[in-house]
């Protein structure tokens, strides 16, 4: 009998990557157009999105480890 792995919702990872890409495109676009106020906003979006991706990945890996430990304790 094959064990079915629990499905985790990894939407934080693609959402964070998308936000980081939008922020990077905004940084480049605003540097080209000399929009300094919008450049600050885009840079802030990058600074928020990148840690969000890392934290979400850490949470998913921790949940996977907890599931392994729970299955070992049941045996």
Short mmCIF file of N, CA and C in Angstrom, two decimals:
data_model
loop_
_atom_site.label_atom_id
_atom_site.label_comp_id
_atom_site.label_asym_id
_atom_site.label_seq_id
_atom_site.Cartn_x
_atom_site.Cartn_y
_atom_site.Cartn_z
N UNK A 1 0.84 -1.18 0.00
CA UNK A 1 0.00 0.00 0.00
C UNK A 1 0.89 1.24 0.00
N UNK A 2 0.63 2.13 -0.91
CA UNK A 2 1.45 3.33 -1.06
C UNK A 2 0.89 4.45 -0.19
N UNK A 3 1.79 5.10 0.55
CA UNK A 3 1.36 6.22 1.39
C UNK A 3 1.15 7.45 0.53
N UNK A 4 0.05 8.13 0.80
CA UNK A 4 -0.18 9.38 0.09
C UNK A 4 0.36 10.52 0.95
N UNK A 5 1.16 11.34 0.33
CA UNK A 5 1.77 12.46 1.04
C UNK A 5 0.74 13.58 1.18
N UNK A 6 0.77 14.21 2.34
CA UNK A 6 -0.15 15.32 2.54
C UNK A 6 0.23 16.47 1.63
N UNK A 7 -0.77 17.08 1.04
CA UNK A 7 -0.51 18.21 0.15
C UNK A 7 -0.48 19.49 0.97
N UNK A 8 0.59 20.20 0.83
CA UNK A 8 0.70 21.50 1.49
C UNK A 8 0.44 22.57 0.45
N UNK A 9 -0.10 23.65 0.90
CA UNK A 9 -0.39 24.75 -0.01
C UNK A 9 0.84 25.65 -0.09
N UNK A 10 1.65 25.51 -1.13
CA UNK A 10 2.88 26.30 -1.21
C UNK A 10 2.68 27.65 -1.90
N UNK A 11 1.51 28.25 -1.74
CA UNK A 11 1.25 29.49 -2.46
C UNK A 11 2.10 30.65 -1.96
N UNK A 12 2.66 30.54 -0.78
CA UNK A 12 3.53 31.60 -0.29
C UNK A 12 4.79 31.71 -1.11
N UNK A 13 5.30 30.59 -1.58
CA UNK A 13 6.54 30.60 -2.36
C UNK A 13 6.33 31.28 -3.71
N UNK A 14 5.36 30.85 -4.55
CA UNK A 14 5.20 31.55 -5.82
C UNK A 14 4.74 33.00 -5.64
N UNK A 15 3.94 33.25 -4.62
CA UNK A 15 3.51 34.62 -4.37
C UNK A 15 4.66 35.52 -3.99
N UNK A 16 5.55 35.01 -3.14
CA UNK A 16 6.72 35.79 -2.76
C UNK A 16 7.67 36.00 -3.92
N UNK A 17 7.86 34.97 -4.73
CA UNK A 17 8.73 35.10 -5.90
C UNK A 17 8.14 36.11 -6.87
N UNK A 18 6.84 36.06 -7.07
CA UNK A 18 6.19 37.01 -7.97
C UNK A 18 6.33 38.43 -7.44
N UNK A 19 6.15 38.62 -6.14
CA UNK A 19 6.31 39.95 -5.56
C UNK A 19 7.74 40.45 -5.69
N UNK A 20 8.72 39.55 -5.50
CA UNK A 20 10.12 39.94 -5.66
C UNK A 20 10.42 40.34 -7.10
N UNK A 21 9.89 39.57 -8.06
CA UNK A 21 10.11 39.92 -9.47
C UNK A 21 9.46 41.24 -9.84
N UNK A 22 8.26 41.47 -9.34
CA UNK A 22 7.59 42.75 -9.60
C UNK A 22 8.40 43.89 -8.99
N UNK A 23 8.91 43.67 -7.78
CA UNK A 23 9.73 44.70 -7.15
C UNK A 23 11.00 44.98 -7.93
N UNK A 24 11.67 43.91 -8.42
CA UNK A 24 12.89 44.11 -9.20
C UNK A 24 12.62 44.83 -10.51
N UNK A 25 11.54 44.47 -11.18
CA UNK A 25 11.18 45.17 -12.42
C UNK A 25 10.87 46.63 -12.11
N UNK A 26 10.19 46.87 -11.00
CA UNK A 26 9.90 48.25 -10.60
C UNK A 26 11.16 49.03 -10.29
N UNK A 27 12.12 48.39 -9.65
CA UNK A 27 13.39 49.08 -9.36
C UNK A 27 14.07 49.49 -10.65
N UNK A 28 14.19 48.56 -11.59
CA UNK A 28 14.86 48.87 -12.86
C UNK A 28 14.10 49.94 -13.62
N UNK A 29 12.79 49.80 -13.71
CA UNK A 29 11.97 50.76 -14.45
C UNK A 29 12.06 52.15 -13.83
N UNK A 30 12.04 52.23 -12.51
CA UNK A 30 12.07 53.53 -11.86
C UNK A 30 13.46 54.17 -11.89
N UNK A 31 14.52 53.36 -11.94
CA UNK A 31 15.85 53.93 -12.12
C UNK A 31 15.97 54.53 -13.52
N UNK A 32 15.43 53.84 -14.51
CA UNK A 32 15.50 54.35 -15.89
C UNK A 32 14.74 55.66 -16.02
N UNK A 33 13.57 55.74 -15.36
CA UNK A 33 12.71 56.93 -15.48
C UNK A 33 12.95 57.98 -14.41
N UNK A 34 13.92 57.76 -13.54
CA UNK A 34 14.25 58.70 -12.47
C UNK A 34 13.08 59.00 -11.54
N UNK A 35 12.27 57.99 -11.25
CA UNK A 35 11.17 58.13 -10.29
C UNK A 35 11.69 57.65 -8.93
N UNK A 36 12.19 58.56 -8.13
CA UNK A 36 12.88 58.18 -6.90
C UNK A 36 11.92 57.72 -5.82
N UNK A 37 10.73 58.30 -5.74
CA UNK A 37 9.77 57.89 -4.70
C UNK A 37 9.23 56.49 -4.97
N UNK A 38 8.91 56.21 -6.21
CA UNK A 38 8.44 54.88 -6.56
C UNK A 38 9.56 53.85 -6.46
N UNK A 39 10.80 54.29 -6.65
CA UNK A 39 11.96 53.40 -6.50
C UNK A 39 12.05 52.90 -5.06
N UNK A 40 11.79 53.77 -4.11
CA UNK A 40 11.81 53.37 -2.70
C UNK A 40 10.74 52.33 -2.43
N UNK A 41 9.55 52.51 -3.00
CA UNK A 41 8.46 51.56 -2.82
C UNK A 41 8.80 50.20 -3.43
N UNK A 42 9.37 50.21 -4.61
CA UNK A 42 9.74 48.95 -5.27
C UNK A 42 10.84 48.24 -4.49
N UNK A 43 11.80 48.99 -4.00
CA UNK A 43 12.88 48.40 -3.22
C UNK A 43 12.34 47.80 -1.92
N UNK A 44 11.37 48.48 -1.31
CA UNK A 44 10.75 47.95 -0.09
C UNK A 44 9.99 46.66 -0.39
N UNK A 45 9.34 46.58 -1.53
CA UNK A 45 8.64 45.36 -1.92
C UNK A 45 9.60 44.19 -2.06
N UNK A 46 10.77 44.45 -2.63
CA UNK A 46 11.78 43.39 -2.75
C UNK A 46 12.25 42.97 -1.37
N UNK A 47 12.49 43.92 -0.48
CA UNK A 47 12.97 43.60 0.85
C UNK A 47 11.95 42.83 1.69
N UNK A 48 10.68 43.00 1.41
CA UNK A 48 9.64 42.26 2.13
C UNK A 48 9.42 40.89 1.50
N UNK A 49 9.47 40.81 0.18
CA UNK A 49 9.13 39.57 -0.53
C UNK A 49 10.18 38.48 -0.35
N UNK A 50 11.45 38.83 -0.39
CA UNK A 50 12.49 37.80 -0.32
C UNK A 50 12.50 37.05 1.01
N UNK A 51 12.41 37.71 2.16
CA UNK A 51 12.32 36.94 3.41
C UNK A 51 11.02 36.15 3.51
N UNK A 52 9.94 36.65 2.90
CA UNK A 52 8.67 35.94 2.93
C UNK A 52 8.79 34.58 2.25
N UNK A 53 9.51 34.54 1.14
CA UNK A 53 9.73 33.27 0.44
C UNK A 53 10.52 32.32 1.32
N UNK A 54 11.59 32.80 1.93
CA UNK A 54 12.44 31.95 2.76
C UNK A 54 11.69 31.42 3.97
N UNK A 55 10.92 32.26 4.62
CA UNK A 55 10.16 31.84 5.81
C UNK A 55 9.13 30.79 5.43
N UNK A 56 8.44 30.99 4.31
CA UNK A 56 7.44 30.02 3.87
C UNK A 56 8.08 28.67 3.56
N UNK A 57 9.25 28.69 2.92
CA UNK A 57 9.94 27.43 2.63
C UNK A 57 10.38 26.74 3.92
N UNK A 58 10.83 27.50 4.89
CA UNK A 58 11.25 26.92 6.17
C UNK A 58 10.06 26.29 6.90
N UNK A 59 8.92 26.94 6.86
CA UNK A 59 7.73 26.41 7.52
C UNK A 59 7.31 25.09 6.88
N UNK A 60 7.34 25.02 5.54
CA UNK A 60 6.94 23.79 4.86
C UNK A 60 7.91 22.65 5.17
N UNK A 61 9.20 22.95 5.22
CA UNK A 61 10.15 21.88 5.53
C UNK A 61 10.00 21.44 6.99
N UNK A 62 9.71 22.36 7.89
CA UNK A 62 9.49 21.98 9.29
C UNK A 62 8.24 21.12 9.43
N UNK A 63 7.20 21.45 8.71
CA UNK A 63 5.98 20.64 8.76
C UNK A 63 6.22 19.24 8.22
N UNK A 64 7.03 19.13 7.17
CA UNK A 64 7.37 17.81 6.64
C UNK A 64 8.14 16.98 7.67
N UNK A 65 9.07 17.61 8.38
CA UNK A 65 9.83 16.90 9.41
C UNK A 65 8.93 16.47 10.55
N UNK A 66 8.00 17.32 10.93
CA UNK A 66 7.06 16.95 12.00
C UNK A 66 6.19 15.77 11.59
N UNK A 67 5.77 15.75 10.34
CA UNK A 67 4.97 14.62 9.86
C UNK A 67 5.78 13.31 9.91
N UNK A 68 7.07 13.39 9.57
CA UNK A 68 7.92 12.20 9.64
C UNK A 68 8.06 11.72 11.09
N UNK A 69 8.27 12.66 12.00
CA UNK A 69 8.41 12.29 13.41
C UNK A 69 7.12 11.68 13.96
N UNK A 70 5.98 12.25 13.59
CA UNK A 70 4.70 11.72 14.04
C UNK A 70 4.48 10.31 13.50
N UNK A 71 4.85 10.07 12.26
CA UNK A 71 4.66 8.72 11.70
C UNK A 71 5.59 7.72 12.38
N UNK A 72 6.80 8.14 12.75
CA UNK A 72 7.72 7.23 13.45
C UNK A 72 7.23 6.93 14.87
N UNK A 73 6.61 7.91 15.51
CA UNK A 73 6.11 7.69 16.87
C UNK A 73 4.90 6.78 16.88
N UNK A 74 4.12 6.77 15.81
CA UNK A 74 2.94 5.90 15.74
C UNK A 74 3.32 4.44 15.56
N UNK A 75 4.49 4.19 15.00
CA UNK A 75 4.92 2.80 14.74
C UNK A 75 5.38 2.10 15.96
#
